[in-house]
Coordinates of N, CA, C and O in Angstrom, one line a residue:
X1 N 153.9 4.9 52.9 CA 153.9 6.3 52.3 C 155.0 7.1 52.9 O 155.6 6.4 53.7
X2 N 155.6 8.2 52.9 CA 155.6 9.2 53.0 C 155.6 10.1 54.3 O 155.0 11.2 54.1
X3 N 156.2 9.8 55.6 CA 155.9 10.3 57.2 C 154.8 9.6 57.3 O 154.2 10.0 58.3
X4 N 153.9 8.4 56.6 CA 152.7 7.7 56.9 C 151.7 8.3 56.0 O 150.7 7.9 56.5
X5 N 151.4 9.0 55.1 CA 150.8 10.2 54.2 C 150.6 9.3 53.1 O 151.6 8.8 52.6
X6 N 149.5 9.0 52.5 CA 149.6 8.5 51.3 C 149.9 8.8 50.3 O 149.6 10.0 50.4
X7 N 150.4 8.5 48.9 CA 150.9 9.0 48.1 C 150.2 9.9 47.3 O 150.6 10.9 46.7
X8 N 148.6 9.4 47.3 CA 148.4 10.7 46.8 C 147.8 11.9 47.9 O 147.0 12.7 47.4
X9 N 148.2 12.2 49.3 CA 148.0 12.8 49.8 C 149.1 14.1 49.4 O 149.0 15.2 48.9
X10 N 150.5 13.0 50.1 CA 151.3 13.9 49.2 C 151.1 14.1 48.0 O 150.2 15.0 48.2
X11 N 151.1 14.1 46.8 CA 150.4 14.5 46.1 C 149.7 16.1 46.2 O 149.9 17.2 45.6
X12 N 148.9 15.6 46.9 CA 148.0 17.1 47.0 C 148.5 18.6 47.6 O 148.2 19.8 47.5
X13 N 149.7 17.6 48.5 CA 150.4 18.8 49.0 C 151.4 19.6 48.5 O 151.7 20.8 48.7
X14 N 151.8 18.9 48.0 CA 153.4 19.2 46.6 C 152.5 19.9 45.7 O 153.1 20.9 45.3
X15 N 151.0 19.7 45.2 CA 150.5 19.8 44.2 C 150.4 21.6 44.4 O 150.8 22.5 43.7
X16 N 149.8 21.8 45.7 CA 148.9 23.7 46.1 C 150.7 23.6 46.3 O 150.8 24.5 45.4
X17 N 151.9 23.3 46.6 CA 153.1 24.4 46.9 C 153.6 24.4 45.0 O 154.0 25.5 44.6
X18 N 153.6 23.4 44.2 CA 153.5 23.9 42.4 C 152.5 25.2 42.4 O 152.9 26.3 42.2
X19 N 151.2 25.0 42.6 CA 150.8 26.2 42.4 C 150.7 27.4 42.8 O 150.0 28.1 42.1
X20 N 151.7 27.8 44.3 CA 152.0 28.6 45.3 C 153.3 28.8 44.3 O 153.5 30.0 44.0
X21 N 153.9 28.3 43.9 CA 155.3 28.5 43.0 C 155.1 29.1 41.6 O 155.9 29.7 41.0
X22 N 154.0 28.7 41.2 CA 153.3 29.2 40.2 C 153.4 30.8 39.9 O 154.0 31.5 39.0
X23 N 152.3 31.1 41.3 CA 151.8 32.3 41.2 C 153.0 33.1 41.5 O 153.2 34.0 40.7
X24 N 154.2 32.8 42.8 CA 155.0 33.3 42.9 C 155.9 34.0 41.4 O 156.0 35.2 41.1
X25 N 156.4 32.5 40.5 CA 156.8 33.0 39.4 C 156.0 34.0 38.4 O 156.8 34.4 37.5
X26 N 154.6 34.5 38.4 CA 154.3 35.0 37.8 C 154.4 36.5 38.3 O 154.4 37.4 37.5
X27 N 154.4 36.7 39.6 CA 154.7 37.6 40.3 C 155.8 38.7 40.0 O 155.8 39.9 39.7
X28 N 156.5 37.6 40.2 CA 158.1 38.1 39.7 C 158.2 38.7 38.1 O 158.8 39.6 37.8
X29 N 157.4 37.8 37.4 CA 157.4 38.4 36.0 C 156.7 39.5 35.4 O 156.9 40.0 34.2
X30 N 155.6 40.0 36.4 CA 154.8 41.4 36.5 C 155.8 42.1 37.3 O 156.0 43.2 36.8
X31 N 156.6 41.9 38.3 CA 157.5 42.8 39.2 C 158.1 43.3 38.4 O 158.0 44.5 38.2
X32 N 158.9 42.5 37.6 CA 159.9 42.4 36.6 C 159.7 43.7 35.2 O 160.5 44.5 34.7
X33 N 158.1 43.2 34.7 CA 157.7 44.2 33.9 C 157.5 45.9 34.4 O 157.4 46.8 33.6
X34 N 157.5 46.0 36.1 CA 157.2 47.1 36.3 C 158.4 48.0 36.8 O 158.4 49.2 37.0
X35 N 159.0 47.2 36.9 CA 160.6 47.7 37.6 C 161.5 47.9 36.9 O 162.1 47.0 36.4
X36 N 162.0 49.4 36.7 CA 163.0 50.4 36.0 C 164.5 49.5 36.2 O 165.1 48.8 35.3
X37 N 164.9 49.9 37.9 CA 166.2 49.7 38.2 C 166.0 48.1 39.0 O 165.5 48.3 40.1
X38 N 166.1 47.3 38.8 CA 166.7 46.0 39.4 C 168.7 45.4 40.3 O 169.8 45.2 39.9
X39 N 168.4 45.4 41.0 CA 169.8 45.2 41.9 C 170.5 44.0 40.8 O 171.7 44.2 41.1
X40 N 170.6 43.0 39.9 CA 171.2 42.2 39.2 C 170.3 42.1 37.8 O 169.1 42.3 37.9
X41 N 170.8 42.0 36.9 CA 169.9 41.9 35.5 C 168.9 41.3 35.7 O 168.7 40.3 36.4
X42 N 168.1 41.8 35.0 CA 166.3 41.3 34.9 C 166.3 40.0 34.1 O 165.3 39.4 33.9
X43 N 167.3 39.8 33.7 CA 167.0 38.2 32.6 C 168.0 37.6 33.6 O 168.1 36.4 33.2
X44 N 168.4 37.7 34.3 CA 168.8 36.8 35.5 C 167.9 36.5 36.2 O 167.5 35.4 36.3
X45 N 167.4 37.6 37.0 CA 166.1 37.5 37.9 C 165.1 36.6 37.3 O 164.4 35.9 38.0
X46 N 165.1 36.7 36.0 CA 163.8 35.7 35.6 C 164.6 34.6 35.2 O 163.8 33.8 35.6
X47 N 165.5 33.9 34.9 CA 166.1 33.0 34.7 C 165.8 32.1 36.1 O 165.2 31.1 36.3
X48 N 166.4 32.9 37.0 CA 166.3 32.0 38.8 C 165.2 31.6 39.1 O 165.1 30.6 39.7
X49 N 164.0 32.4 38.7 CA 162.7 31.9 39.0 C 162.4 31.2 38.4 O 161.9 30.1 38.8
X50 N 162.5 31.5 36.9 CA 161.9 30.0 36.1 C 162.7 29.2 36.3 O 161.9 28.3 36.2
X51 N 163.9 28.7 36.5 CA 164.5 27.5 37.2 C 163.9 26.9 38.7 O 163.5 25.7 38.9
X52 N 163.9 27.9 39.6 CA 162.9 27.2 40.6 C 161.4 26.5 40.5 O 160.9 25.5 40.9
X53 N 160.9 27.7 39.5 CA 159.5 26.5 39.0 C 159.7 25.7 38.3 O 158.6 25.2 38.0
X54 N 160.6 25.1 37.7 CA 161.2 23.9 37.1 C 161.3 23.1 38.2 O 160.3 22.3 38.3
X55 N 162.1 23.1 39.0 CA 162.4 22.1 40.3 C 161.4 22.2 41.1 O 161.4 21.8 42.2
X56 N 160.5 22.7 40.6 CA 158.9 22.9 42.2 C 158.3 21.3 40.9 O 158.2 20.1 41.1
X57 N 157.9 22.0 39.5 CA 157.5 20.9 38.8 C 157.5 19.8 38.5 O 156.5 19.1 38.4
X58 N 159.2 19.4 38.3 CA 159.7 18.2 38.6 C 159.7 17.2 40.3 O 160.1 16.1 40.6
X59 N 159.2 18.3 41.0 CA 158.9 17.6 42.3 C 157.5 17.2 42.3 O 157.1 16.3 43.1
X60 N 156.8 17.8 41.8 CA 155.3 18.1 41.5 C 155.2 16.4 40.9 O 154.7 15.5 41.4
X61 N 155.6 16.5 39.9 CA 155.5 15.0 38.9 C 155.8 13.6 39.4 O 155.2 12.6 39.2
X62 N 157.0 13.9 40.3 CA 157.5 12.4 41.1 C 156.4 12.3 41.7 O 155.6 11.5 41.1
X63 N 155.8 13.1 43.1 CA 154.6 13.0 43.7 C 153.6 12.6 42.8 O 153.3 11.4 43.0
X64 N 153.0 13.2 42.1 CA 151.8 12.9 41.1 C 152.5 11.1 40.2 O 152.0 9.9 40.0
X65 N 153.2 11.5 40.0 CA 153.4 10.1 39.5 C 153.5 8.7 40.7 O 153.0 7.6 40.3
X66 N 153.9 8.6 41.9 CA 153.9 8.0 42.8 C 152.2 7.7 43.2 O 151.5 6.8 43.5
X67 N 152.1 9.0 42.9 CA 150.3 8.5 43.3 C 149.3 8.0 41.9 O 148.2 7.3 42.1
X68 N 149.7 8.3 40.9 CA 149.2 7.9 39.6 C 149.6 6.1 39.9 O 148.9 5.3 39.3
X69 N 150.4 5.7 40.6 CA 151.2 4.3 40.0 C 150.7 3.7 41.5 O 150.6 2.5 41.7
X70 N 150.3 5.0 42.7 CA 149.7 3.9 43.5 C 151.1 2.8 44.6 O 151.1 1.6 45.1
X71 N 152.0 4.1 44.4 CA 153.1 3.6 45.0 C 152.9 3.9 46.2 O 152.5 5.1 46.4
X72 N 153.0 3.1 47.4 CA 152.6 3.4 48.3 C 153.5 3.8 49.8 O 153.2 4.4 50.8
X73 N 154.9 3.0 49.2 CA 156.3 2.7 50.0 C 157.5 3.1 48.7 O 157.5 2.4 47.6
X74 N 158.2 4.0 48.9 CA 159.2 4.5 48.2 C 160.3 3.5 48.5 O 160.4 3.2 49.7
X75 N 161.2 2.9 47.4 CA 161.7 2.1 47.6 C 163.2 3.1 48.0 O 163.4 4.3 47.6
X76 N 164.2 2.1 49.0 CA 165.1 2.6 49.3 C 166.3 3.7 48.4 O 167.0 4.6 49.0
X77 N 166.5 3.6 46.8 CA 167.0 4.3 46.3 C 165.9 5.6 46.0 O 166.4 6.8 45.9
X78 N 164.9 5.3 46.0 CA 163.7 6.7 45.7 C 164.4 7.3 46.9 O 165.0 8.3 46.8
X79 N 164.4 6.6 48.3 CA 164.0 7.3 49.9 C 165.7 8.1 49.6 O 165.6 9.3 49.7
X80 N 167.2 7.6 49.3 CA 167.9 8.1 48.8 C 168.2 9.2 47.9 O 168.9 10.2 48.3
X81 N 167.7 9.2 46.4 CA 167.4 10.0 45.8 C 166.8 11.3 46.5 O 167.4 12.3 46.4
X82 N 165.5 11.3 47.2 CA 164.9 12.0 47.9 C 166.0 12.9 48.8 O 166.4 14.0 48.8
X83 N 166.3 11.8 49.5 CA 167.2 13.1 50.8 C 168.3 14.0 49.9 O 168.6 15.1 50.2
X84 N 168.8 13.3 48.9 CA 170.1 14.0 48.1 C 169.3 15.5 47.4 O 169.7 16.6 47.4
X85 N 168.1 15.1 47.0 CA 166.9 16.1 46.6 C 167.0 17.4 47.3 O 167.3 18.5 47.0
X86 N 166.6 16.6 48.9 CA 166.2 17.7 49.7 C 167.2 18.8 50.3 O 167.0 20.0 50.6
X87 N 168.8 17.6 50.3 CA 169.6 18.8 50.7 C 170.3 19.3 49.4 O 171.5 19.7 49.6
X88 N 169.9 19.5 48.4 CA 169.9 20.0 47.6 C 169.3 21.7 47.8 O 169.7 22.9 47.9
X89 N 167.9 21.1 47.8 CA 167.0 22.2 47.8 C 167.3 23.2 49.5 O 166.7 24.1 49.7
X90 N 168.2 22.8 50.3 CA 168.6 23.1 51.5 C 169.5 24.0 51.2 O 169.6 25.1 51.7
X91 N 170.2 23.5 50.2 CA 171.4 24.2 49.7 C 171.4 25.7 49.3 O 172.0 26.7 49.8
X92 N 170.2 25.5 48.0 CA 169.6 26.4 47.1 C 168.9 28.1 48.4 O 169.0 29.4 48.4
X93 N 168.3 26.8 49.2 CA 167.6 27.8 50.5 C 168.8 28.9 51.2 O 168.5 30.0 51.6
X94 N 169.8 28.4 51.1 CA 170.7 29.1 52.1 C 171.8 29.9 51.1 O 172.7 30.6 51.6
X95 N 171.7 29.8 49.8 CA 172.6 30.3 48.6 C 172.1 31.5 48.0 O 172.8 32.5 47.7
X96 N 170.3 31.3 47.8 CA 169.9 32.4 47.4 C 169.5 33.7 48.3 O 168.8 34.6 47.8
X97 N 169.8 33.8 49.4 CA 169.4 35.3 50.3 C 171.3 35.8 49.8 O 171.8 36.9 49.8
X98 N 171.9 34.7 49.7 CA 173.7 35.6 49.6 C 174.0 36.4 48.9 O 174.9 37.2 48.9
X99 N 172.7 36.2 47.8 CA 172.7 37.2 46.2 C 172.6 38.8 47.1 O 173.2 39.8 47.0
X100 N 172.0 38.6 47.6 CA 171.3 40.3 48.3 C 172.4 40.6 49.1 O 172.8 41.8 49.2
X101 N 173.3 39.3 49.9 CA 174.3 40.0 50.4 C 175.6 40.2 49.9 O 176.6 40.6 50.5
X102 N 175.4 39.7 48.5 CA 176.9 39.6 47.5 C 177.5 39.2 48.2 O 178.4 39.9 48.6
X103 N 177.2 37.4 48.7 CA 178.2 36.9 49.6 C 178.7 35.6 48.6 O 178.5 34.4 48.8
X104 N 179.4 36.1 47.3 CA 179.8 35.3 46.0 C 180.4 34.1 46.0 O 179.9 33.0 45.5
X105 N 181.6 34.4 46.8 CA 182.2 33.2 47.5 C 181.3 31.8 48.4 O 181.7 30.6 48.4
X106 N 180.2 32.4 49.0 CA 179.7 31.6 49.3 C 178.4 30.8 48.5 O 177.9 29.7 48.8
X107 N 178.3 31.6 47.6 CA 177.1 30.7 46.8 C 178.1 30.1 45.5 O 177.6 29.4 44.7
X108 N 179.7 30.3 45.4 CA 180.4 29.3 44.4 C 180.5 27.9 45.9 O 180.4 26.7 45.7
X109 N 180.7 28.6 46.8 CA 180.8 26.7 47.6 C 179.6 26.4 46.9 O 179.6 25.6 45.9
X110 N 178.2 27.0 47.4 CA 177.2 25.7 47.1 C 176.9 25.4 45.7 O 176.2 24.5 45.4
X111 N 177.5 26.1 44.9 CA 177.9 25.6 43.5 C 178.4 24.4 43.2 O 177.8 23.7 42.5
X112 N 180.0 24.1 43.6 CA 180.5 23.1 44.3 C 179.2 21.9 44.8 O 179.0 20.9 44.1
X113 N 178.7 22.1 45.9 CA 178.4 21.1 46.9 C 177.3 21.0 46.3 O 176.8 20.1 46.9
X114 N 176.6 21.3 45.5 CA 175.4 21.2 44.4 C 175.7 20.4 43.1 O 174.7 20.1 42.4
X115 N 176.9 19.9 42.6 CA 177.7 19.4 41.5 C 177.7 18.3 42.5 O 177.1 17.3 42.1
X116 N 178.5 18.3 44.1 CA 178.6 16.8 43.9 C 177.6 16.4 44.1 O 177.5 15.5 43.3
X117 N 176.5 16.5 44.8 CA 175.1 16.3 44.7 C 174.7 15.4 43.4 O 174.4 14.2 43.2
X118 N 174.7 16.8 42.6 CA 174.6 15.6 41.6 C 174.9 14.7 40.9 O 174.2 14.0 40.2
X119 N 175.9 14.5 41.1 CA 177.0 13.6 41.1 C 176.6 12.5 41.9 O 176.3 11.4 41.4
X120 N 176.5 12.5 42.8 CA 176.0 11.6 43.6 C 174.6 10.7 43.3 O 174.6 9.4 43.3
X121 N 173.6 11.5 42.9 CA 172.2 11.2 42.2 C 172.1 10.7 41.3 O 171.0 10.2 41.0
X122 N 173.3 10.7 40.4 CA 173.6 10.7 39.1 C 174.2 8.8 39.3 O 173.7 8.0 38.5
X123 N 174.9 8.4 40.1 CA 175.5 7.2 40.3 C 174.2 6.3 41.2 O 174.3 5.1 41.0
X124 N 173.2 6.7 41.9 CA 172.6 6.0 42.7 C 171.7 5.6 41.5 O 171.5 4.4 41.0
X125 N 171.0 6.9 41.0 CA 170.3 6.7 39.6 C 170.4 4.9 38.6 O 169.9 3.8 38.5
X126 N 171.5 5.8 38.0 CA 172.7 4.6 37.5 C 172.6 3.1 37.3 O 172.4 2.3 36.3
X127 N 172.8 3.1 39.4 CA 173.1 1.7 39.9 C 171.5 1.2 40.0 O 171.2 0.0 39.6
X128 N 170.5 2.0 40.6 CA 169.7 1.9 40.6 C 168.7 0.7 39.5 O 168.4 -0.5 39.7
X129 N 168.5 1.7 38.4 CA 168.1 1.6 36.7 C 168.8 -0.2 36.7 O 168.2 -1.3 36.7
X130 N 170.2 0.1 36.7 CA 171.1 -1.3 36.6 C 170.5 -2.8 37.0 O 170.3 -3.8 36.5
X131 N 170.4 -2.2 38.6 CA 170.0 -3.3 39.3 C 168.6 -3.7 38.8 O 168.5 -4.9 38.6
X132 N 167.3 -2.9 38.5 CA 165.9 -3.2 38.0 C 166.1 -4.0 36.8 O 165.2 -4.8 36.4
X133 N 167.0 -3.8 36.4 CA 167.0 -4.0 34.3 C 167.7 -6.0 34.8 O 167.5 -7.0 34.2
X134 N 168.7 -5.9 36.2 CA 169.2 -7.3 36.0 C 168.3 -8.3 36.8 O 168.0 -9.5 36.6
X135 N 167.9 -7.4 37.8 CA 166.6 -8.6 38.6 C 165.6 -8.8 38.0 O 164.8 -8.1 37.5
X136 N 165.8 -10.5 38.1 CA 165.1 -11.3 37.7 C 163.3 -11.4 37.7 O 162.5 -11.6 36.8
X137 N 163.3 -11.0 39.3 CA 162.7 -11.1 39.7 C 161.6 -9.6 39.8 O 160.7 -9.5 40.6
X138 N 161.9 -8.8 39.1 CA 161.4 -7.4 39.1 C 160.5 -7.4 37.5 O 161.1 -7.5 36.5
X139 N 158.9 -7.3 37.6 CA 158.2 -7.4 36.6 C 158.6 -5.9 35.5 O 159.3 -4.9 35.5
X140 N 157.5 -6.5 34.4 CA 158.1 -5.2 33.4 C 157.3 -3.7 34.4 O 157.9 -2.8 35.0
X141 N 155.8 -3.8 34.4 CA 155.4 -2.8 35.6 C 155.9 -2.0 36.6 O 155.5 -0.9 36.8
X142 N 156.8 -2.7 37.2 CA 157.6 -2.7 38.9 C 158.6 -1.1 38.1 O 158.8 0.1 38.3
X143 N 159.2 -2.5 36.9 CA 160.5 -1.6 36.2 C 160.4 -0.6 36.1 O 161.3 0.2 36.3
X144 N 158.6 -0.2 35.4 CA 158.5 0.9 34.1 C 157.8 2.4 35.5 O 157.8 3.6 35.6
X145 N 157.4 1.5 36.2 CA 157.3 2.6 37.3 C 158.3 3.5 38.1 O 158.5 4.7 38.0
X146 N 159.1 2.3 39.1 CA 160.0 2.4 39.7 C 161.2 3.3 38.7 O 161.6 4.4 39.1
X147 N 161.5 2.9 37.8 CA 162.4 3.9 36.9 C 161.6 5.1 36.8 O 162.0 6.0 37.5
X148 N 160.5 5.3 36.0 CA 159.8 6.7 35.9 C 160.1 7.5 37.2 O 160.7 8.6 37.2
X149 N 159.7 7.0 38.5 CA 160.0 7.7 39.7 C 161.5 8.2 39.9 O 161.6 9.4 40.0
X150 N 162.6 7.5 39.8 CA 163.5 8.3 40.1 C 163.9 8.6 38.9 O 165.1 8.6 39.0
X151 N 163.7 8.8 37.5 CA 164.3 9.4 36.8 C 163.9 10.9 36.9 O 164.8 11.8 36.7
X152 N 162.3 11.2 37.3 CA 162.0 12.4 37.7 C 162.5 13.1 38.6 O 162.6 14.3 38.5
X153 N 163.0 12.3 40.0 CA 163.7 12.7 41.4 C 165.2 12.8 41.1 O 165.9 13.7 41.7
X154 N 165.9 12.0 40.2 CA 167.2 12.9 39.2 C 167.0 14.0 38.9 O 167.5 14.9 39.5
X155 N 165.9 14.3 37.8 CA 165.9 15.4 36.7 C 165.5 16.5 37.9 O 166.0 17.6 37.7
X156 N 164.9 16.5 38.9 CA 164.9 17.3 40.0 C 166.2 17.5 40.4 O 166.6 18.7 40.1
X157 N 166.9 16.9 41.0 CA 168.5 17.3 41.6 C 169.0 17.8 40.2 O 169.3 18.9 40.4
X158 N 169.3 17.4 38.8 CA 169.6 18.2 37.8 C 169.2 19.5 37.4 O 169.9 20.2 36.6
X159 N 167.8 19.8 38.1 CA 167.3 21.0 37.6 C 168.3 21.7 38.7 O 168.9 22.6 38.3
X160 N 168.4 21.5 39.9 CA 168.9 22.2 41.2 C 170.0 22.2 40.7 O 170.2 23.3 40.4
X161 N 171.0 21.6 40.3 CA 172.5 22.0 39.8 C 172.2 22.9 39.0 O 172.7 24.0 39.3
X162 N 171.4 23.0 37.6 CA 171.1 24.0 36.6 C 171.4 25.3 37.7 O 172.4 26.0 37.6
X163 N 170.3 25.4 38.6 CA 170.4 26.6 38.8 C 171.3 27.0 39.6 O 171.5 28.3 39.7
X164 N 172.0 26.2 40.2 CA 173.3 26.0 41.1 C 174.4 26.8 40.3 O 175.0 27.7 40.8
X165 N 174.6 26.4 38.9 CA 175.6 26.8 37.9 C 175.0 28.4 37.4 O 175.8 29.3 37.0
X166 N 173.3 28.8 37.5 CA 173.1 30.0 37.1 C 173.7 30.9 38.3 O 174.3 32.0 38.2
X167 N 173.6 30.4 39.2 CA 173.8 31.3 41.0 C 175.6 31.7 40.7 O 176.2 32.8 40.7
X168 N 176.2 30.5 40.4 CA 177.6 30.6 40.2 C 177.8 32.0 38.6 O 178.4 33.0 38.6
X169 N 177.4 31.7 38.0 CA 177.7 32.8 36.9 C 177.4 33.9 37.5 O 178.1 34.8 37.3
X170 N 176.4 34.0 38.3 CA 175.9 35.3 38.7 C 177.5 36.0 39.6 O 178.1 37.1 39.7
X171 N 177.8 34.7 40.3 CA 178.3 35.5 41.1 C 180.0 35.9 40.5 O 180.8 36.7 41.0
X172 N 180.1 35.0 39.2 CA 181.4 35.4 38.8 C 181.3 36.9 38.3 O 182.0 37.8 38.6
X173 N 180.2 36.9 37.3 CA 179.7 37.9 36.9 C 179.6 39.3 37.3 O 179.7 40.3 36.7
X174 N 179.3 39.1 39.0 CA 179.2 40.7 39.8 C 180.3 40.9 41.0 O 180.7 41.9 41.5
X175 N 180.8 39.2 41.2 CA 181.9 39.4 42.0 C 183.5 40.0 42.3 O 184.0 39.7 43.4

């Protein structure tokens, strides 16, 4: 599993931070309704949020699906996929307080370093998929799982560039 955590343990824990992300996003969208003057456009502000509950969701699903399938050992391109994931979301962590400090230049790097990311995710994916489809020895089950898992842990690092490129408009935008 997972630090030794079973899959559907994780599971349960990804599952209350989707719904901690949840409430947050809806938060924001009553804030939103009640607030005159906003520091950056209000359809920006809600854009960033509903892109992070996208990437909370799509992390939500890999987990849920790992434990739906009863995976119990992430195989080495998942455990890859994963880390490119996380310093993704590492990225995102240290990009968005810059908005408050109109520090522009710095959230077009992680704009940048969020592209190769995906880029990167995007080729392991790839080779990944490749390698399942030519081994022999990999049942149709193994395939239909194993693929479902990182296609979701892609579409996760994809959703994180999405908003990687909204961060960068913003900042061309007010910079």
């Amino acid at each position: 599993g997972v630090n030794g955590d079973s899959a559907e343990a994780v599971a349960a824990r990804v599952q209350e931070v989707e719904h901690e992300a949840d409430r947050a996003f809806h938060e924001v969208e009553t804030g939103l309704a009640r607030t005159f003057v906003t520091p950056i456009d209000r359809e920006d502000i809600h854009e960033i949020a509903f892109e992070i509950d996208e990437i909370v969701d799509m992390v939500n699903l890999s987990a849920r699906t790992c434990a739906l399938y009863h995976i119990v050992e992430l195989t080495p391109p998942m455990h890859e996929l994963s880390n490119t994931l996380e310093r993704c979301t590492e990225a995102l962590a240290e990009a968005l307080p810059r908005l408050r400090r109109h520090d522009y230049a710095g959230i077009l790097d992680t704009g940048r370093t969020l592209r190769g990311l995906e880029k990167e995710a995007d080729v392991i994916f790839r080779q990944t998929l490749s390698a399942l489809f030519q081994d022999p020895t990999v049942d149709a089950k193994r395939l239909l799982k194993e693929k479902e898992v990182i296609e979701h842990i892609e579409d996760a690092v994809d959703r994180c560039d999405r908003l990687g490129n909204t961060l960068c408009n913003l900042a061309v935008k007010h910079g």
